Amino acid sequence: MPRARRRPAGQDMKGPEGKRSKTKNLGGASAQVESSSLQRTPASEDGGEALGSYWLMKSEPESRLEKGVDVKFSIEDLQAQPRQTTCWDGVRNYQARNFLRAMRLDEEAFFYHSNCRAPGIAGLVKIVKEAYPDHTQFEKNNPHYDSSSKEDNPKWSMVDVQFVRMMKRFIPLAELRAHHQAHKASGGPLKNMALFTHQRLSVQRLTREEFDFILSLEEKEPS
DNA sequence: GCCAACGTTGGC
DNA sequence: GCCAACGTTGGC
């Protein structure tokens, strides 16, 4: 099956080569109740909080070809989308998928720039549509096509996210790491941050303490 | 471009 | 079900 990859469907309407069908018609005629997954668990399954959760979602802001398709999707690309909204397709890792399925409407996520010259947290997005089947798993020409997934039992899910705001200042990975290292000794809020303890996971859950601490960094001088 | 970390695959 | 080989992630 396809490798685990993240990144949203940059419905970039660049050039004539209109990628796939894409273009989720949000607000389309029938705001149909999606989610073939009625498995709507109490969100307490993955060690999840009962209350709202916070998230971090990775995306690559620099061009890179995957099976001939550019996977670039920066926060600026998100801002340029209709309604500043995109479907977060292409996740092919079970842990990340389960987090997508645990996301609830209006929960907030950091938009993280990965695999680039300046990795770090660029902005804030929120969930505007809960998990539903990722259509790209059925598209033979999509880099994330999964021949093992069947239409009547889709393996992979996606959510829709909408731009909320840019961070007041970009929060570099190196700065987060410095806090993580310090907090491991001091017991501070970033001591177990998934960005470092599960570094390859493209969709991560944050505690409220982690989320609030990172927001507080916006007000501080770059260190 | 290098390469460590780590998830997945497939032989047995 | 083990585990070595392999492929990917993603920082540097």
PDB file of C-alpha atoms (C1' of nucleotides) in Angstrom:
ATOM      1  CA  MET A   1       0.000   0.000   0.000  1.00  0.00           C
ATOM      2  CA  PRO A   2       1.018   3.585  -0.308  1.00  0.00           C
ATOM      3  CA  ARG A   3       3.412   5.078   2.078  1.00  0.00           C
ATOM      4  CA  ALA A   4       2.190   7.134   4.912  1.00  0.00           C
ATOM      5  CA  ARG A   5       1.975  10.663   3.827  1.00  0.00           C
ATOM      6  CA  ARG A   6       0.141  13.660   5.003  1.00  0.00           C
ATOM      7  CA  ARG A   7      -0.619  16.869   3.352  1.00  0.00           C
ATOM      8  CA  PRO A   8      -3.861  18.283   2.189  1.00  0.00           C
ATOM      9  CA  ALA A   9      -5.097  18.353  -1.328  1.00  0.00           C
ATOM     10  CA  GLY A  10      -3.671  21.551  -2.564  1.00  0.00           C
ATOM     11  CA  GLN A  11      -6.579  22.316  -4.737  1.00  0.00           C
ATOM     12  CA  ASP A  12      -4.315  24.755  -6.303  1.00  0.00           C
ATOM     13  CA  MET A  13      -5.906  25.647  -9.495  1.00  0.00           C
ATOM     14  CA  LYS A  14      -2.634  26.100 -11.150  1.00  0.00           C
ATOM     15  CA  GLY A  15      -2.354  25.851 -14.842  1.00  0.00           C
ATOM     16  CA  PRO A  16      -4.414  23.689 -17.130  1.00  0.00           C
ATOM     17  CA  GLU A  17      -3.244  20.537 -15.494  1.00  0.00           C
ATOM     18  CA  GLY A  18      -6.136  20.507 -13.132  1.00  0.00           C
ATOM     19  CA  LYS A  19      -5.070  17.649 -10.994  1.00  0.00           C
ATOM     20  CA  ARG A  20      -7.744  15.304 -10.051  1.00  0.00           C
ATOM     21  CA  SER A  21     -11.320  16.079  -9.539  1.00  0.00           C
ATOM     22  CA  LYS A  22     -10.625  17.465  -6.166  1.00  0.00           C
ATOM     23  CA  THR A  23     -12.560  20.432  -5.142  1.00  0.00           C
ATOM     24  CA  LYS A  24     -14.709  19.254  -2.430  1.00  0.00           C
ATOM     25  CA  ASN A  25     -17.917  21.041  -2.894  1.00  0.00           C
ATOM     26  CA  LEU A  26     -18.285  22.150   0.597  1.00  0.00           C
ATOM     27  CA  GLY A  27     -21.540  23.848   1.000  1.00  0.00           C
ATOM     28  CA  GLY A  28     -22.520  21.881  -2.020  1.00  0.00           C
ATOM     29  CA  ALA A  29     -26.149  21.227  -2.576  1.00  0.00           C
ATOM     30  CA  SER A  30     -26.632  18.662   0.075  1.00  0.00           C
ATOM     31  CA  ALA A  31     -24.496  19.187   3.074  1.00  0.00           C
ATOM     32  CA  GLN A  32     -24.864  15.508   3.396  1.00  0.00           C
ATOM     33  CA  VAL A  33     -24.134  13.905   6.655  1.00  0.00           C
ATOM     34  CA  GLU A  34     -20.828  12.430   5.810  1.00  0.00           C
ATOM     35  CA  SER A  35     -18.889   9.989   7.761  1.00  0.00           C
ATOM     36  CA  SER A  36     -19.518   6.467   6.792  1.00  0.00           C
ATOM     37  CA  SER A  37     -17.864   5.977  10.080  1.00  0.00           C
ATOM     38  CA  LEU A  38     -20.644   5.982  12.554  1.00  0.00           C
ATOM     39  CA  GLN A  39     -18.070   4.572  14.838  1.00  0.00           C
ATOM     40  CA  ARG A  40     -18.208   7.896  16.500  1.00  0.00           C
ATOM     41  CA  THR A  41     -16.540   6.849  19.651  1.00  0.00           C
ATOM     42  CA  PRO A  42     -16.571   9.115  22.659  1.00  0.00           C
ATOM     43  CA  ALA A  43     -13.304  10.547  21.536  1.00  0.00           C
ATOM     44  CA  SER A  44     -11.813   8.899  24.530  1.00  0.00           C
ATOM     45  CA  GLU A  45     -10.394   5.978  22.693  1.00  0.00           C
ATOM     46  CA  ASP A  46      -6.884   7.007  21.756  1.00  0.00           C
ATOM     47  CA  GLY A  47      -6.164   8.118  25.234  1.00  0.00           C
ATOM     48  CA  GLY A  48      -8.222  11.059  24.145  1.00  0.00           C
ATOM     49  CA  GLU A  49      -9.601  13.771  26.277  1.00  0.00           C
ATOM     50  CA  ALA A  50     -13.298  13.819  26.919  1.00  0.00           C
ATOM     51  CA  LEU A  51     -13.314  17.521  26.301  1.00  0.00           C
ATOM     52  CA  GLY A  52     -12.020  19.284  23.257  1.00  0.00           C
ATOM     53  CA  SER A  53      -8.659  18.319  21.891  1.00  0.00           C
ATOM     54  CA  TYR A  54      -5.929  20.323  20.243  1.00  0.00           C
ATOM     55  CA  TRP A  55      -3.956  19.178  17.262  1.00  0.00           C
ATOM     56  CA  LEU A  56      -0.871  19.677  15.166  1.00  0.00           C
ATOM     57  CA  MET A  57      -0.955  18.925  11.443  1.00  0.00           C
ATOM     58  CA  LYS A  58       2.098  18.805   9.221  1.00  0.00           C
ATOM     59  CA  SER A  59       2.247  20.036   5.676  1.00  0.00           C
ATOM     60  CA  GLU A  60       5.101  20.650   3.286  1.00  0.00           C
ATOM     61  CA  PRO A  61       5.465  24.261   2.165  1.00  0.00           C
ATOM     62  CA  GLU A  62       8.118  23.589  -0.452  1.00  0.00           C
ATOM     63  CA  SER A  63       7.700  21.825  -3.776  1.00  0.00           C
ATOM     64  CA  ARG A  64       8.420  18.140  -3.857  1.00  0.00           C
ATOM     65  CA  LEU A  65       7.267  15.660  -6.430  1.00  0.00           C
ATOM     66  CA  GLU A  66       5.608  12.463  -5.354  1.00  0.00           C
ATOM     67  CA  LYS A  67       4.847  10.207  -8.308  1.00  0.00           C
ATOM     68  CA  GLY A  68       4.997  13.253 -10.462  1.00  0.00           C
ATOM     69  CA  VAL A  69       2.614  15.289  -8.339  1.00  0.00           C
ATOM     70  CA  ASP A  70       3.726  18.326  -6.371  1.00  0.00           C
ATOM     71  CA  VAL A  71       2.786  17.871  -2.725  1.00  0.00           C
ATOM     72  CA  LYS A  72       3.579  21.465  -1.762  1.00  0.00           C
ATOM     73  CA  PHE A  73       0.937  23.019   0.452  1.00  0.00           C
ATOM     74  CA  SER A  74       1.903  25.943   2.681  1.00  0.00           C
ATOM     75  CA  ILE A  75      -0.274  27.962   4.986  1.00  0.00           C
ATOM     76  CA  GLU A  76      -0.278  30.638   2.308  1.00  0.00           C
ATOM     77  CA  ASP A  77      -1.670  28.052  -0.074  1.00  0.00           C
ATOM     78  CA  LEU A  78      -4.425  27.354   2.432  1.00  0.00           C
ATOM     79  CA  GLN A  79      -5.227  31.053   2.661  1.00  0.00           C
ATOM     80  CA  ALA A  80      -5.591  31.121  -1.105  1.00  0.00           C
ATOM     81  CA  GLN A  81      -8.213  28.368  -1.182  1.00  0.00           C
ATOM     82  CA  PRO A  82     -11.900  29.131  -1.582  1.00  0.00           C
ATOM     83  CA  ARG A  83     -13.238  29.810   1.921  1.00  0.00           C
ATOM     84  CA  GLN A  84      -9.615  29.343   3.051  1.00  0.00           C
ATOM     85  CA  THR A  85     -10.616  25.721   3.466  1.00  0.00           C
ATOM     86  CA  THR A  86      -9.131  22.441   2.258  1.00  0.00           C
ATOM     87  CA  CYS A  87      -9.676  18.735   2.703  1.00  0.00           C
ATOM     88  CA  TRP A  88      -6.759  17.074   4.475  1.00  0.00           C
ATOM     89  CA  ASP A  89      -6.256  14.083   2.241  1.00  0.00           C
ATOM     90  CA  GLY A  90      -3.371  11.719   1.780  1.00  0.00           C
ATOM     91  CA  VAL A  91      -2.876  10.540   5.346  1.00  0.00           C
ATOM     92  CA  ARG A  92      -1.831   6.886   5.126  1.00  0.00           C
ATOM     93  CA  ASN A  93      -0.762   6.071   8.631  1.00  0.00           C
ATOM     94  CA  TYR A  94      -3.142   4.413  11.050  1.00  0.00           C
ATOM     95  CA  GLN A  95      -2.287   6.432  14.112  1.00  0.00           C
ATOM     96  CA  ALA A  96      -2.612   9.680  12.199  1.00  0.00           C
ATOM     97  CA  ARG A  97      -5.866   8.470  10.646  1.00  0.00           C
ATOM     98  CA  ASN A  98      -7.290   7.650  14.057  1.00  0.00           C
ATOM     99  CA  PHE A  99      -6.525  11.156  15.193  1.00  0.00           C
ATOM    100  CA  LEU A 100      -8.305  12.543  12.139  1.00  0.00           C
ATOM    101  CA  ARG A 101     -11.327  10.472  13.126  1.00  0.00           C
ATOM    102  CA  ALA A 102     -11.176  11.792  16.681  1.00  0.00           C
ATOM    103  CA  MET A 103     -11.266  15.417  15.576  1.00  0.00           C
ATOM    104  CA  ARG A 104     -14.428  17.344  16.338  1.00  0.00           C
ATOM    105  CA  LEU A 105     -15.950  20.393  14.776  1.00  0.00           C
ATOM    106  CA  ASP A 106     -14.300  23.671  15.726  1.00  0.00           C
ATOM    107  CA  GLU A 107     -11.310  22.098  17.390  1.00  0.00           C
ATOM    108  CA  GLU A 108      -8.097  23.953  16.666  1.00  0.00           C
ATOM    109  CA  ALA A 109      -4.854  22.709  15.168  1.00  0.00           C
ATOM    110  CA  PHE A 110      -1.440  24.180  14.597  1.00  0.00           C
ATOM    111  CA  PHE A 111      -0.431  24.242  10.948  1.00  0.00           C
ATOM    112  CA  TYR A 112       3.139  22.971  10.927  1.00  0.00           C
ATOM    113  CA  HIS A 113       5.589  23.409   8.076  1.00  0.00           C
ATOM    114  CA  SER A 114       7.709  20.294   7.650  1.00  0.00           C
ATOM    115  CA  ASN A 115      10.439  19.008   5.369  1.00  0.00           C
ATOM    116  CA  CYS A 116      11.590  22.498   4.478  1.00  0.00           C
ATOM    117  CA  ARG A 117      14.276  25.058   5.181  1.00  0.00           C
ATOM    118  CA  ALA A 118      12.343  26.638   8.035  1.00  0.00           C
ATOM    119  CA  PRO A 119      10.374  23.991   9.894  1.00  0.00           C
ATOM    120  CA  GLY A 120       7.968  25.169  12.582  1.00  0.00           C
ATOM    121  CA  ILE A 121       4.477  26.320  13.452  1.00  0.00           C
ATOM    122  CA  ALA A 122       3.098  28.811  10.971  1.00  0.00           C
ATOM    123  CA  GLY A 123      -0.495  29.317  12.001  1.00  0.00           C
ATOM    124  CA  LEU A 124      -3.800  28.103  13.342  1.00  0.00           C
ATOM    125  CA  VAL A 125      -6.576  26.219  11.597  1.00  0.00           C
ATOM    126  CA  LYS A 126      -9.822  24.693  12.798  1.00  0.00           C
ATOM    127  CA  ILE A 127     -11.822  21.616  11.910  1.00  0.00           C
ATOM    128  CA  VAL A 128     -14.840  22.554   9.814  1.00  0.00           C
ATOM    129  CA  LYS A 129     -15.876  19.058   8.758  1.00  0.00           C
ATOM    130  CA  GLU A 130     -15.368  15.864  10.722  1.00  0.00           C
ATOM    131  CA  ALA A 131     -13.895  12.696   9.272  1.00  0.00           C
ATOM    132  CA  TYR A 132     -15.239  11.266   6.040  1.00  0.00           C
ATOM    133  CA  PRO A 133     -13.716   8.961   3.436  1.00  0.00           C
ATOM    134  CA  ASP A 134     -10.609  10.262   1.692  1.00  0.00           C
ATOM    135  CA  HIS A 135     -11.556  10.003  -1.984  1.00  0.00           C
ATOM    136  CA  THR A 136      -7.933   9.983  -3.121  1.00  0.00           C
ATOM    137  CA  GLN A 137      -7.493   6.402  -1.893  1.00  0.00           C
ATOM    138  CA  PHE A 138      -9.651   5.254  -4.829  1.00  0.00           C
ATOM    139  CA  GLU A 139      -8.016   7.362  -7.524  1.00  0.00           C
ATOM    140  CA  LYS A 140      -5.567   5.236  -9.453  1.00  0.00           C
ATOM    141  CA  ASN A 141      -3.458   8.142 -10.546  1.00  0.00           C
ATOM    142  CA  ASN A 142      -3.247   9.733  -7.142  1.00  0.00           C
ATOM    143  CA  PRO A 143       0.102   9.377  -5.367  1.00  0.00           C
ATOM    144  CA  HIS A 144      -1.810   8.048  -2.373  1.00  0.00           C
ATOM    145  CA  TYR A 145      -3.953   5.526  -4.199  1.00  0.00           C
ATOM    146  CA  ASP A 146      -4.540   2.420  -2.102  1.00  0.00           C
ATOM    147  CA  SER A 147      -5.553  -0.608  -4.106  1.00  0.00           C
ATOM    148  CA  SER A 148      -6.347  -2.496  -0.928  1.00  0.00           C
ATOM    149  CA  SER A 149      -9.102  -0.105   0.102  1.00  0.00           C
ATOM    150  CA  LYS A 150     -12.632  -0.789  -1.081  1.00  0.00           C
ATOM    151  CA  GLU A 151     -15.390   1.706  -1.708  1.00  0.00           C
ATOM    152  CA  ASP A 152     -17.746  -0.111   0.605  1.00  0.00           C
ATOM    153  CA  ASN A 153     -15.254  -0.074   3.405  1.00  0.00           C
ATOM    154  CA  PRO A 154     -12.863   2.850   3.012  1.00  0.00           C
ATOM    155  CA  LYS A 155      -9.652   2.537   4.898  1.00  0.00           C
ATOM    156  CA  TRP A 156      -8.584   6.175   5.001  1.00  0.00           C
ATOM    157  CA  SER A 157     -10.280   9.316   6.227  1.00  0.00           C
ATOM    158  CA  MET A 158      -9.877  13.035   5.925  1.00  0.00           C
ATOM    159  CA  VAL A 159     -11.272  16.155   7.557  1.00  0.00           C
ATOM    160  CA  ASP A 160     -11.737  19.676   6.268  1.00  0.00           C
ATOM    161  CA  VAL A 161      -9.765  22.447   7.894  1.00  0.00           C
ATOM    162  CA  GLN A 162     -10.128  26.200   7.609  1.00  0.00           C
ATOM    163  CA  PHE A 163      -7.524  28.891   8.098  1.00  0.00           C
ATOM    164  CA  VAL A 164      -7.954  30.774  11.373  1.00  0.00           C
ATOM    165  CA  ARG A 165      -4.896  33.016  11.572  1.00  0.00           C
ATOM    166  CA  MET A 166      -1.157  33.169  11.149  1.00  0.00           C
ATOM    167  CA  MET A 167       0.912  32.885  14.288  1.00  0.00           C
ATOM    168  CA  LYS A 168       1.857  36.350  15.510  1.00  0.00           C
ATOM    169  CA  ARG A 169       5.360  35.158  14.805  1.00  0.00           C
ATOM    170  CA  PHE A 170       6.584  31.940  13.246  1.00  0.00           C
ATOM    171  CA  ILE A 171       7.561  29.440  15.958  1.00  0.00           C
ATOM    172  CA  PRO A 172      10.611  27.535  14.731  1.00  0.00           C
ATOM    173  CA  LEU A 173      11.116  23.854  15.438  1.00  0.00           C
ATOM    174  CA  ALA A 174      14.476  24.620  17.057  1.00  0.00           C
ATOM    175  CA  GLU A 175      12.801  26.863  19.595  1.00  0.00           C
ATOM    176  CA  LEU A 176      10.201  24.235  20.418  1.00  0.00           C
ATOM    177  CA  ARG A 177      12.953  21.671  20.768  1.00  0.00           C
ATOM    178  CA  ALA A 178      14.884  23.852  23.180  1.00  0.00           C
ATOM    179  CA  HIS A 179      11.796  24.109  25.361  1.00  0.00           C
ATOM    180  CA  HIS A 180      11.161  20.387  25.038  1.00  0.00           C
ATOM    181  CA  GLN A 181      14.687  19.642  26.206  1.00  0.00           C
ATOM    182  CA  ALA A 182      14.435  22.055  29.121  1.00  0.00           C
ATOM    183  CA  HIS A 183      11.015  20.751  30.084  1.00  0.00           C
ATOM    184  CA  LYS A 184      12.211  17.182  30.200  1.00  0.00           C
ATOM    185  CA  ALA A 185      14.371  18.252  33.114  1.00  0.00           C
ATOM    186  CA  SER A 186      11.985  20.722  34.698  1.00  0.00           C
ATOM    187  CA  GLY A 187       8.732  18.885  34.091  1.00  0.00           C
ATOM    188  CA  GLY A 188       7.411  21.707  31.940  1.00  0.00           C
ATOM    189  CA  PRO A 189       4.502  21.497  29.510  1.00  0.00           C
ATOM    190  CA  LEU A 190       6.440  20.385  26.430  1.00  0.00           C
ATOM    191  CA  LYS A 191       8.228  17.495  28.099  1.00  0.00           C
ATOM    192  CA  ASN A 192       6.248  14.859  26.182  1.00  0.00           C
ATOM    193  CA  MET A 193       5.380  16.788  23.065  1.00  0.00           C
ATOM    194  CA  ALA A 194       4.622  14.379  20.216  1.00  0.00           C
ATOM    195  CA  LEU A 195       6.627  16.466  17.761  1.00  0.00           C
ATOM    196  CA  PHE A 196       9.690  15.021  19.501  1.00  0.00           C
ATOM    197  CA  THR A 197       8.435  11.784  21.009  1.00  0.00           C
ATOM    198  CA  HIS A 198       6.619  10.648  17.852  1.00  0.00           C
ATOM    199  CA  GLN A 199       8.541  12.712  15.401  1.00  0.00           C
ATOM    200  CA  ARG A 200       7.263  11.091  12.230  1.00  0.00           C
ATOM    201  CA  LEU A 201       3.583  11.311  13.013  1.00  0.00           C
ATOM    202  CA  SER A 202       1.928  13.795  10.656  1.00  0.00           C
ATOM    203  CA  VAL A 203      -1.209  14.377  12.725  1.00  0.00           C
ATOM    204  CA  GLN A 204      -0.622  14.782  16.442  1.00  0.00           C
ATOM    205  CA  ARG A 205      -2.702  15.472  19.504  1.00  0.00           C
ATOM    206  CA  LEU A 206      -1.672  18.214  21.896  1.00  0.00           C
ATOM    207  CA  THR A 207      -2.643  18.664  25.503  1.00  0.00           C
ATOM    208  CA  ARG A 208      -4.205  21.963  26.452  1.00  0.00           C
ATOM    209  CA  GLU A 209      -1.056  22.737  28.401  1.00  0.00           C
ATOM    210  CA  GLU A 210       1.089  22.193  25.324  1.00  0.00           C
ATOM    211  CA  PHE A 211      -1.243  24.233  23.188  1.00  0.00           C
ATOM    212  CA  ASP A 212      -1.421  27.138  25.622  1.00  0.00           C
ATOM    213  CA  PHE A 213       2.311  27.146  26.213  1.00  0.00           C
ATOM    214  CA  ILE A 214       3.014  27.347  22.500  1.00  0.00           C
ATOM    215  CA  LEU A 215       0.526  30.172  22.110  1.00  0.00           C
ATOM    216  CA  SER A 216       2.312  32.006  24.914  1.00  0.00           C
ATOM    217  CA  LEU A 217       5.523  31.855  22.886  1.00  0.00           C
ATOM    218  CA  GLU A 218       3.977  34.196  20.350  1.00  0.00           C
ATOM    219  CA  GLU A 219       4.304  37.052  22.824  1.00  0.00           C
ATOM    220  CA  LYS A 220       7.929  36.354  23.582  1.00  0.00           C
ATOM    221  CA  GLU A 221      11.078  37.405  21.842  1.00  0.00           C
ATOM    222  CA  PRO A 222      12.425  34.822  19.463  1.00  0.00           C
ATOM    223  CA  SER A 223      14.975  32.873  21.424  1.00  0.00           C
TER     224      SER A 223
ATOM    225  C1'  DG B   1      22.615  15.065   0.130  1.00  0.00           C
ATOM    226  C1'  DC B   2      23.079  12.507   4.412  1.00  0.00           C
ATOM    227  C1'  DC B   3      21.200   9.657   7.556  1.00  0.00           C
ATOM    228  C1'  DA B   4      18.643   8.427  12.081  1.00  0.00           C
ATOM    229  C1'  DA B   5      14.260   7.018  13.392  1.00  0.00           C
ATOM    230  C1'  DC B   6      10.725   4.158  12.645  1.00  0.00           C
ATOM    231  C1'  DG B   7       6.602   2.096  10.194  1.00  0.00           C
ATOM    232  C1'  DT B   8       5.593  -1.569   6.818  1.00  0.00           C
ATOM    233  C1'  DT B   9       6.374  -5.703   4.186  1.00  0.00           C
ATOM    234  C1'  DG B  10       7.020 -10.320   3.413  1.00  0.00           C
ATOM    235  C1'  DG B  11       9.674 -14.699   4.036  1.00  0.00           C
ATOM    236  C1'  DC B  12       9.785 -18.232   7.015  1.00  0.00           C
TER     237       DC B  12
ATOM    238  C1'  DG C   1       4.200 -14.174  14.922  1.00  0.00           C
ATOM    239  C1'  DC C   2       9.149 -12.983  14.453  1.00  0.00           C
ATOM    240  C1'  DC C   3      12.212 -10.028  12.503  1.00  0.00           C
ATOM    241  C1'  DA C   4      15.384  -8.460   8.748  1.00  0.00           C
ATOM    242  C1'  DA C   5      15.028  -5.789   4.780  1.00  0.00           C
ATOM    243  C1'  DC C   6      13.167  -2.008   2.934  1.00  0.00           C
ATOM    244  C1'  DG C   7      11.031   2.486   2.305  1.00  0.00           C
ATOM    245  C1'  DT C   8       9.670   6.872   4.157  1.00  0.00           C
ATOM    246  C1'  DT C   9       9.914  10.980   7.115  1.00  0.00           C
ATOM    247  C1'  DG C  10      11.957  14.954   7.835  1.00  0.00           C
ATOM    248  C1'  DG C  11      15.731  17.572  10.251  1.00  0.00           C
ATOM    249  C1'  DC C  12      20.084  19.284   9.352  1.00  0.00           C
TER     250       DC C  12
END
